[in-house]
CSV table of C-alpha atoms and ligand atoms in Angstrom, one decimal:
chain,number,residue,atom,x,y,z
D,267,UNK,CA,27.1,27.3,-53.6
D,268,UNK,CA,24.2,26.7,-51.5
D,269,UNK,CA,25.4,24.7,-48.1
D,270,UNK,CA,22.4,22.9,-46.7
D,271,UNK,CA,22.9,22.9,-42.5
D,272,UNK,CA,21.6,20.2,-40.2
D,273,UNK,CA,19.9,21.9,-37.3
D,274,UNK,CA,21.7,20.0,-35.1
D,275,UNK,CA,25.2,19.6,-36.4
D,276,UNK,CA,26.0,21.3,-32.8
D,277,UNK,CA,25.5,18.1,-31.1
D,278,UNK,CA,27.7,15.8,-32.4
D,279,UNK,CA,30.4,18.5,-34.4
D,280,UNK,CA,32.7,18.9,-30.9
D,281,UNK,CA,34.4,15.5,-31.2
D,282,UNK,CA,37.9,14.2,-31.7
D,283,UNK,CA,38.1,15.9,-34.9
D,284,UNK,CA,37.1,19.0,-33.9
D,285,UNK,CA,40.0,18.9,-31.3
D,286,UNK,CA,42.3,18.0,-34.4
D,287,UNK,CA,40.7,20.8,-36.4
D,288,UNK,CA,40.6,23.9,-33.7
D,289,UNK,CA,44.1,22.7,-31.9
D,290,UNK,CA,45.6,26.0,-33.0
D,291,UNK,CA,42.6,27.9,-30.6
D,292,UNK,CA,42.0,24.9,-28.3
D,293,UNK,CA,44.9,23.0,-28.1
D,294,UNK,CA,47.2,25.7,-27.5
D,295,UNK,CA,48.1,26.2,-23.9
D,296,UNK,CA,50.0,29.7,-24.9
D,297,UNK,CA,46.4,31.0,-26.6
D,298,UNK,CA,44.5,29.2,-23.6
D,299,UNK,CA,46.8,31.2,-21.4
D,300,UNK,CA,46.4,34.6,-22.9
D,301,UNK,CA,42.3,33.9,-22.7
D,302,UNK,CA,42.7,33.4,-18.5
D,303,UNK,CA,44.5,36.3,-18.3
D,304,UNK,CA,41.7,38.2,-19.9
D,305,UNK,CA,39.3,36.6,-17.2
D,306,UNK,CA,41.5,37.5,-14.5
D,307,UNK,CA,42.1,40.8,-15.4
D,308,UNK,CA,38.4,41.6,-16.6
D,309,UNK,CA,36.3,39.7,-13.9
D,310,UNK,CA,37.0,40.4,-10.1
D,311,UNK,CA,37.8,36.8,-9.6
D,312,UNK,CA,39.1,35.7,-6.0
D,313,UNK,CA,40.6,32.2,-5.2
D,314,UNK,CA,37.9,31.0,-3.4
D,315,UNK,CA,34.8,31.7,-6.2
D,316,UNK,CA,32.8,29.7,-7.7
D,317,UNK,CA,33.0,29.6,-11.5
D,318,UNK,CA,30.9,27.9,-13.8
D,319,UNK,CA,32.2,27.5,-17.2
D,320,UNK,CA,29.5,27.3,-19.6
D,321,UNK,CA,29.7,25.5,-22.8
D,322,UNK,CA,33.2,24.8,-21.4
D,323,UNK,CA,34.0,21.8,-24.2
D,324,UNK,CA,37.0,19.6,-22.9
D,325,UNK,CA,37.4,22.2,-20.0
D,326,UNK,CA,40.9,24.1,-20.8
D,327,UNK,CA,40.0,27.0,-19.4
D,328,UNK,CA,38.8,25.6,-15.8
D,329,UNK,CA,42.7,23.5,-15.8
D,330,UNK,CA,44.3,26.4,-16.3
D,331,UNK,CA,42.3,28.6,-13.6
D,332,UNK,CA,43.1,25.4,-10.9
D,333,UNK,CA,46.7,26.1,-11.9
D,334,UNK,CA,46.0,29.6,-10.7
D,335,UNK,CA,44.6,28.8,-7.7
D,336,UNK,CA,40.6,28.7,-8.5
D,337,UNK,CA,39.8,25.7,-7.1
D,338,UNK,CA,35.9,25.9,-7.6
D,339,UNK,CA,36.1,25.8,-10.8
D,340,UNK,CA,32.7,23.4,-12.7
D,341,UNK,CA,32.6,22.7,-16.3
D,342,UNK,CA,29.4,22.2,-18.4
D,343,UNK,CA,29.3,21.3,-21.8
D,344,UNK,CA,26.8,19.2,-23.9
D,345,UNK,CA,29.4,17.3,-25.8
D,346,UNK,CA,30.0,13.7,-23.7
D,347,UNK,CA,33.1,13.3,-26.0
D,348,UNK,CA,35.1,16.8,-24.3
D,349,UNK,CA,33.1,16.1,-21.1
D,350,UNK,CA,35.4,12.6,-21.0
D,351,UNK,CA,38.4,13.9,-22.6
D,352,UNK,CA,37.9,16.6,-19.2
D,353,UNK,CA,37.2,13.3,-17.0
D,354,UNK,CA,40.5,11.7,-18.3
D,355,UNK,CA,42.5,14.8,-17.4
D,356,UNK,CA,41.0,14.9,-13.7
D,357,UNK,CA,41.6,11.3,-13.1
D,358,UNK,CA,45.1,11.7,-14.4
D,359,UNK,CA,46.0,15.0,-12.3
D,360,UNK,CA,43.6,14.5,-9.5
D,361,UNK,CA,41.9,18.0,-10.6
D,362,UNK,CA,39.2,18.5,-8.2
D,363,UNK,CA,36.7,19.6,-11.0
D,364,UNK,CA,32.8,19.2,-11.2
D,365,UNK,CA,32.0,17.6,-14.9
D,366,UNK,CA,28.6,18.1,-16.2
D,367,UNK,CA,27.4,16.9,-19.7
D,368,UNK,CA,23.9,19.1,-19.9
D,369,UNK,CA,22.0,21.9,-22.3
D,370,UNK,CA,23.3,24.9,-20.6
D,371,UNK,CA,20.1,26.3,-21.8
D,372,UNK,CA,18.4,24.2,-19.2
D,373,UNK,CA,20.9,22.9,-17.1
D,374,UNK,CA,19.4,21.7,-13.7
D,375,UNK,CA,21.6,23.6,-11.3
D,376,UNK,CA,20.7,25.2,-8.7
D,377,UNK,CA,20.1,28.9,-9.2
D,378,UNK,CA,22.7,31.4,-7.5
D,379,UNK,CA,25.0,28.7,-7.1
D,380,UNK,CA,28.0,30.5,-8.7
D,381,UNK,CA,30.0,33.9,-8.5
D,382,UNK,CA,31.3,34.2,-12.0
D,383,UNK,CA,30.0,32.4,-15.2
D,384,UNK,CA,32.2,32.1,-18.5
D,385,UNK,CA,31.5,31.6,-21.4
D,386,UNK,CA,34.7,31.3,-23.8
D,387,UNK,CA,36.2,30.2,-27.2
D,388,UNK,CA,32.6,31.9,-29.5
D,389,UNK,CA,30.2,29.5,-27.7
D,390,UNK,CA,27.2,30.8,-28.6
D,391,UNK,CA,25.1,31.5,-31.8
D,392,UNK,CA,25.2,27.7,-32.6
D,393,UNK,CA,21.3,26.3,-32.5
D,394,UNK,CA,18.8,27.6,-35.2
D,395,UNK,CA,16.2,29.1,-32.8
D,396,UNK,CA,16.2,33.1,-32.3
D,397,UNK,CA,16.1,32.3,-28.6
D,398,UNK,CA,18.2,30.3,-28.0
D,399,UNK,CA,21.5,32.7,-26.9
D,400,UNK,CA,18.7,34.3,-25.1
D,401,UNK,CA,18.3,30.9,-23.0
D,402,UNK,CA,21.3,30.2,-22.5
D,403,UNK,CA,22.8,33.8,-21.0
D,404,UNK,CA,18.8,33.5,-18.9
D,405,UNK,CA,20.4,30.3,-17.3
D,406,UNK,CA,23.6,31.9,-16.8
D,407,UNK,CA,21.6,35.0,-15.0
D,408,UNK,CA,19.8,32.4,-13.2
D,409,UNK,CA,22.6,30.9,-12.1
D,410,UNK,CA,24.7,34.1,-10.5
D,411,UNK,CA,24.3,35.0,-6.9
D,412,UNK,CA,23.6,38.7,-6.9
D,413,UNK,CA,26.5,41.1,-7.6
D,414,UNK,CA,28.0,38.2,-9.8
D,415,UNK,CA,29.2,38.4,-13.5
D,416,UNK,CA,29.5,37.2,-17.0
D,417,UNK,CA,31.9,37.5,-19.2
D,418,UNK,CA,30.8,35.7,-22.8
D,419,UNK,CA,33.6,35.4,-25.2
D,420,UNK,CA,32.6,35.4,-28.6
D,421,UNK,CA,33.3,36.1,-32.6
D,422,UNK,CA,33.4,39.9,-33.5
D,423,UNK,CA,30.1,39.5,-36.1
D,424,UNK,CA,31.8,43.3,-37.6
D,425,UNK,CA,35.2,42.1,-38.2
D,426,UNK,CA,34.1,38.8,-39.2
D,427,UNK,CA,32.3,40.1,-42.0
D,428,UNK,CA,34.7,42.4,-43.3
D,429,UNK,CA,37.5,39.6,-43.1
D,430,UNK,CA,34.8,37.0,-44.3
D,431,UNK,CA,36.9,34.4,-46.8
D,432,UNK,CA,34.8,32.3,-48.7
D,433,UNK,CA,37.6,29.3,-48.9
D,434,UNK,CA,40.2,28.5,-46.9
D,435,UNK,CA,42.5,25.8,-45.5
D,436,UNK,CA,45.2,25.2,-42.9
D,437,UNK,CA,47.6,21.9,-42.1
D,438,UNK,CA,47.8,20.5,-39.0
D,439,UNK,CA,50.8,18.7,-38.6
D,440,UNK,CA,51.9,16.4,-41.1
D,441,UNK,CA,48.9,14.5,-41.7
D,442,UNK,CA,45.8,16.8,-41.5
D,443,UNK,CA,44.5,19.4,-43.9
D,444,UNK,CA,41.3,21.4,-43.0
D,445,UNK,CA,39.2,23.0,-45.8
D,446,UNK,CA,36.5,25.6,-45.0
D,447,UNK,CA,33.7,26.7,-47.6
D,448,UNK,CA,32.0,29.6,-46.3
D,449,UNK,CA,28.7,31.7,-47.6
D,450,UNK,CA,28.1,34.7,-46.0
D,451,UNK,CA,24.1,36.1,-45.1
D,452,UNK,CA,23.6,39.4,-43.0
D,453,UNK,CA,24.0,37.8,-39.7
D,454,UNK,CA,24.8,34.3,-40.3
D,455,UNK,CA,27.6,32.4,-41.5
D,456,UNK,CA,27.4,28.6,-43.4
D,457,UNK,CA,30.2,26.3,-43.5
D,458,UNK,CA,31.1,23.3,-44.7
D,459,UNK,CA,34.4,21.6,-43.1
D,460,UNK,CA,36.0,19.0,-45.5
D,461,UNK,CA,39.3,17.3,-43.2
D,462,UNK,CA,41.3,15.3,-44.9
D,463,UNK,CA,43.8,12.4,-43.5
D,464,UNK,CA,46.8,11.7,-46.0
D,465,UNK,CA,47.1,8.4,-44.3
D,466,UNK,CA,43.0,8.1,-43.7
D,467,UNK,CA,41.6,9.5,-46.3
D,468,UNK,CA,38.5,11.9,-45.8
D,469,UNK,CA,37.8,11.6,-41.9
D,470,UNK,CA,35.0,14.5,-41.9
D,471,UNK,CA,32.7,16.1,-44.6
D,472,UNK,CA,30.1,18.0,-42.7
D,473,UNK,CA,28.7,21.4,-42.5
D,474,UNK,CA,27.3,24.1,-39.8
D,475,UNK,CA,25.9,27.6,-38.8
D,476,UNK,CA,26.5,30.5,-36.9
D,477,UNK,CA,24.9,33.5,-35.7
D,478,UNK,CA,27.4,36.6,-36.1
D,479,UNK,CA,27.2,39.5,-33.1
D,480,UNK,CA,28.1,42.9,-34.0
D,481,UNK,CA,28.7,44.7,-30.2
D,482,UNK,CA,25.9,46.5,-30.1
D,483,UNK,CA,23.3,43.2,-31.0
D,484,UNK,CA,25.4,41.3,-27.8
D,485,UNK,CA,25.1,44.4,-25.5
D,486,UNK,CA,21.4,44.5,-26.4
D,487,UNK,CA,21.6,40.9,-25.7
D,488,UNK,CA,22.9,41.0,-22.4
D,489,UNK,CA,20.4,44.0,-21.2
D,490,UNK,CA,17.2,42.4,-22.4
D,491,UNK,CA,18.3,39.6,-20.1
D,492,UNK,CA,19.0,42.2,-17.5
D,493,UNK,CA,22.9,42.1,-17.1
D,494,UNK,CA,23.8,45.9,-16.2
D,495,UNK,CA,27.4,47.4,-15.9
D,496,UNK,CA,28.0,46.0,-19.1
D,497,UNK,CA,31.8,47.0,-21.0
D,498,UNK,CA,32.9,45.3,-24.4
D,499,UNK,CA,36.0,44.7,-25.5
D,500,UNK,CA,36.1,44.6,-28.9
D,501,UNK,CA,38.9,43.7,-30.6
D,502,UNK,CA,40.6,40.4,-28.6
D,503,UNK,CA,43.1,38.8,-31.3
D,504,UNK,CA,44.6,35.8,-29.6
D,505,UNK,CA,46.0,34.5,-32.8
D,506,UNK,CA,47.5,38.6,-33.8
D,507,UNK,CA,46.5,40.1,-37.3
D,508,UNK,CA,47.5,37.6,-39.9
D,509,UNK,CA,46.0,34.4,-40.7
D,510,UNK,CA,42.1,32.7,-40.7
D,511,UNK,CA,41.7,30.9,-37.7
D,512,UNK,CA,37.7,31.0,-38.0
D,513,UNK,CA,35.7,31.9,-35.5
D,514,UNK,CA,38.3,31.9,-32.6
D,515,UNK,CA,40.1,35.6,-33.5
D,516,UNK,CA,39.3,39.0,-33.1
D,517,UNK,CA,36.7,38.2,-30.5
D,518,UNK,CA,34.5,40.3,-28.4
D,519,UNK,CA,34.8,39.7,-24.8
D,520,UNK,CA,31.8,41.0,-22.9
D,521,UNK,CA,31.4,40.9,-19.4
D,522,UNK,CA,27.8,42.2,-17.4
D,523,UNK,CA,26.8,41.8,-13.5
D,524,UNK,CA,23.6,40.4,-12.4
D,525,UNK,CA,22.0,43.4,-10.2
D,526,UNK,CA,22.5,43.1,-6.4
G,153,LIG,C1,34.0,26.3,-29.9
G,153,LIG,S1,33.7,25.3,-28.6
G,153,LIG,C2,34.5,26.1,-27.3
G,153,LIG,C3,34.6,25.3,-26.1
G,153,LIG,C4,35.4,26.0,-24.9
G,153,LIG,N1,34.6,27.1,-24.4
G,153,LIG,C5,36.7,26.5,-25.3
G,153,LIG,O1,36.9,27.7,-25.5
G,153,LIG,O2,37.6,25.6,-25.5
G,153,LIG,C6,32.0,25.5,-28.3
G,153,LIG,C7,31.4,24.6,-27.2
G,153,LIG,O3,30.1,25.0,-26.9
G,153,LIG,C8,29.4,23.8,-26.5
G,153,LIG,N2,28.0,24.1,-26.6
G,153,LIG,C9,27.3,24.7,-27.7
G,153,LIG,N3,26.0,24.8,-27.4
G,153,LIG,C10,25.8,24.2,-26.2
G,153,LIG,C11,24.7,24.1,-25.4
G,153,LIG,N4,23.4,24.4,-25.7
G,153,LIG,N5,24.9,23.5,-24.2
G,153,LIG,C12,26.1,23.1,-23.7
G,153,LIG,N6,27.2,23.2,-24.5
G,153,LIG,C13,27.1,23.8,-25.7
G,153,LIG,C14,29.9,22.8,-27.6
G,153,LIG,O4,29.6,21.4,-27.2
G,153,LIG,C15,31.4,23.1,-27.6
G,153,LIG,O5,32.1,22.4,-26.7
């Protein structure tokens, strides 16, 4: 097997499919629940903050923070399609949210415009450049007030390798199956994601990339871009032990404060 990757699968992948094909991660309000809770209990959130949440896709985690009384709550993501599924839900529910379709490694904001930034759900590791993590947690810095914090969510590169399963696939609902092809390189992993309709046929054939953090690599990460009072998490299983729900279990969850 030798899947061949698109450098830029990550613009166009985080459609309607993708919300048919992660819906047991991002469809789930009980998993989106358990992932605030984290961010309550691991940032020193207040009501009136302002949190930016960066590569946010179709913005579950900011709804469920405005039902928790953070009411400052913007969402960025580069995907228009989840940027508009967002829209839909704050015309529908009068959500007072800020909706941004942008880079987030260039994003245009102003800079120490926000108290907390989050990035959830294994965001990064997506585009082919070394830098380009790098880019995006410099915006991030760039965009904290002093004393403000990260916390970056993202795949467990240690545990995904020693649970790495070269084929696998999952229902969804009556209609959908999901098969995953997988190869494996030291800290990268190559997919391609075949979804198949039984009333449609084949509705996506496509493959993608991802860089793989082990803690220390995202610690190291976080200092070069000069986070300090860094603590990891290591071992945040939404989903529990069993099952392969990609990229979106045993997760590290990071956070780091821009210095004062
Ligand atoms: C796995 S999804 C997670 C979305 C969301 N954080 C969640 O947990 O539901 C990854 C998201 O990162 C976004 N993304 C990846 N690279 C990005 C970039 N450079 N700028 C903005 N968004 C990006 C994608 O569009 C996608 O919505």
């Amino acid at each position: 097997m030798n899947i061949q990757i698109n450098p830029d699968w990550w613009k166009t992948m985080f459609d309607e499919v993708y919300l048919l094909t992660d819906a047991r991660s991002v469809c789930d309000d009980t998993i989106t629940r358990h992932e605030v809770d984290a961010i309550c209990q691991l940032l020193p959130i207040q009501t009136h903050h302002k949190i930016l949440d960066l590569c946010g896709g179709h913005g579950r985690h900011c709804f469920e923070l405005y039902e928790r009384g953070f009411q400052n709550c913007t969402l960025l993501d580069y995907s228009s399609h989840l940027i508009e599924v967002a829209r839909k839900r704050v015309m529908e529910n009068g959500y007072p949210l800020n909706l941004i379709q942008s880079d987030a490694r260039s994003t245009q904001l102003e800079s120490e415009s926000f108290d907390h930034v989050c990035i959830m759900g294994n965001s990064l590791g997506y585009i082919n450049t070394a830098d380009a993590d790098s880019q995006i947690l410099s915006e991030a810095f760039r965009l904290l007030c002093s004393d403000g914090w990260i916390l970056v969510d993202v795949t467990n590169g240690a545990i995904a390798k020693e649970k790495f399963n070269p084929n696998t696939w999952h229902e969804i609902g009556n209609d959908i199956v999901v098969c995953r092809e997988r190869e494996l390189f030291e800290n990268r992993i190559h997919a391609r994601e075949v979804v198949l309709s039984k009333l449609k046929g084949i509705i996506r054939d496509r493959t993608y990339a991802i860089r793989l953090y082990e803690p220390p690599a995202l610690s190291s990460l976080l200092e070069q871009v000069g986070f300090i009072n860094l603590k990891l998490h290591t071992d945040f299983s939404p989903h529990g032990s069993k099952g392969d729900y990609g990229f979106m279990n045993h997760r590290i969850l990071a956070i780091g404060q821009k210095p004062g």
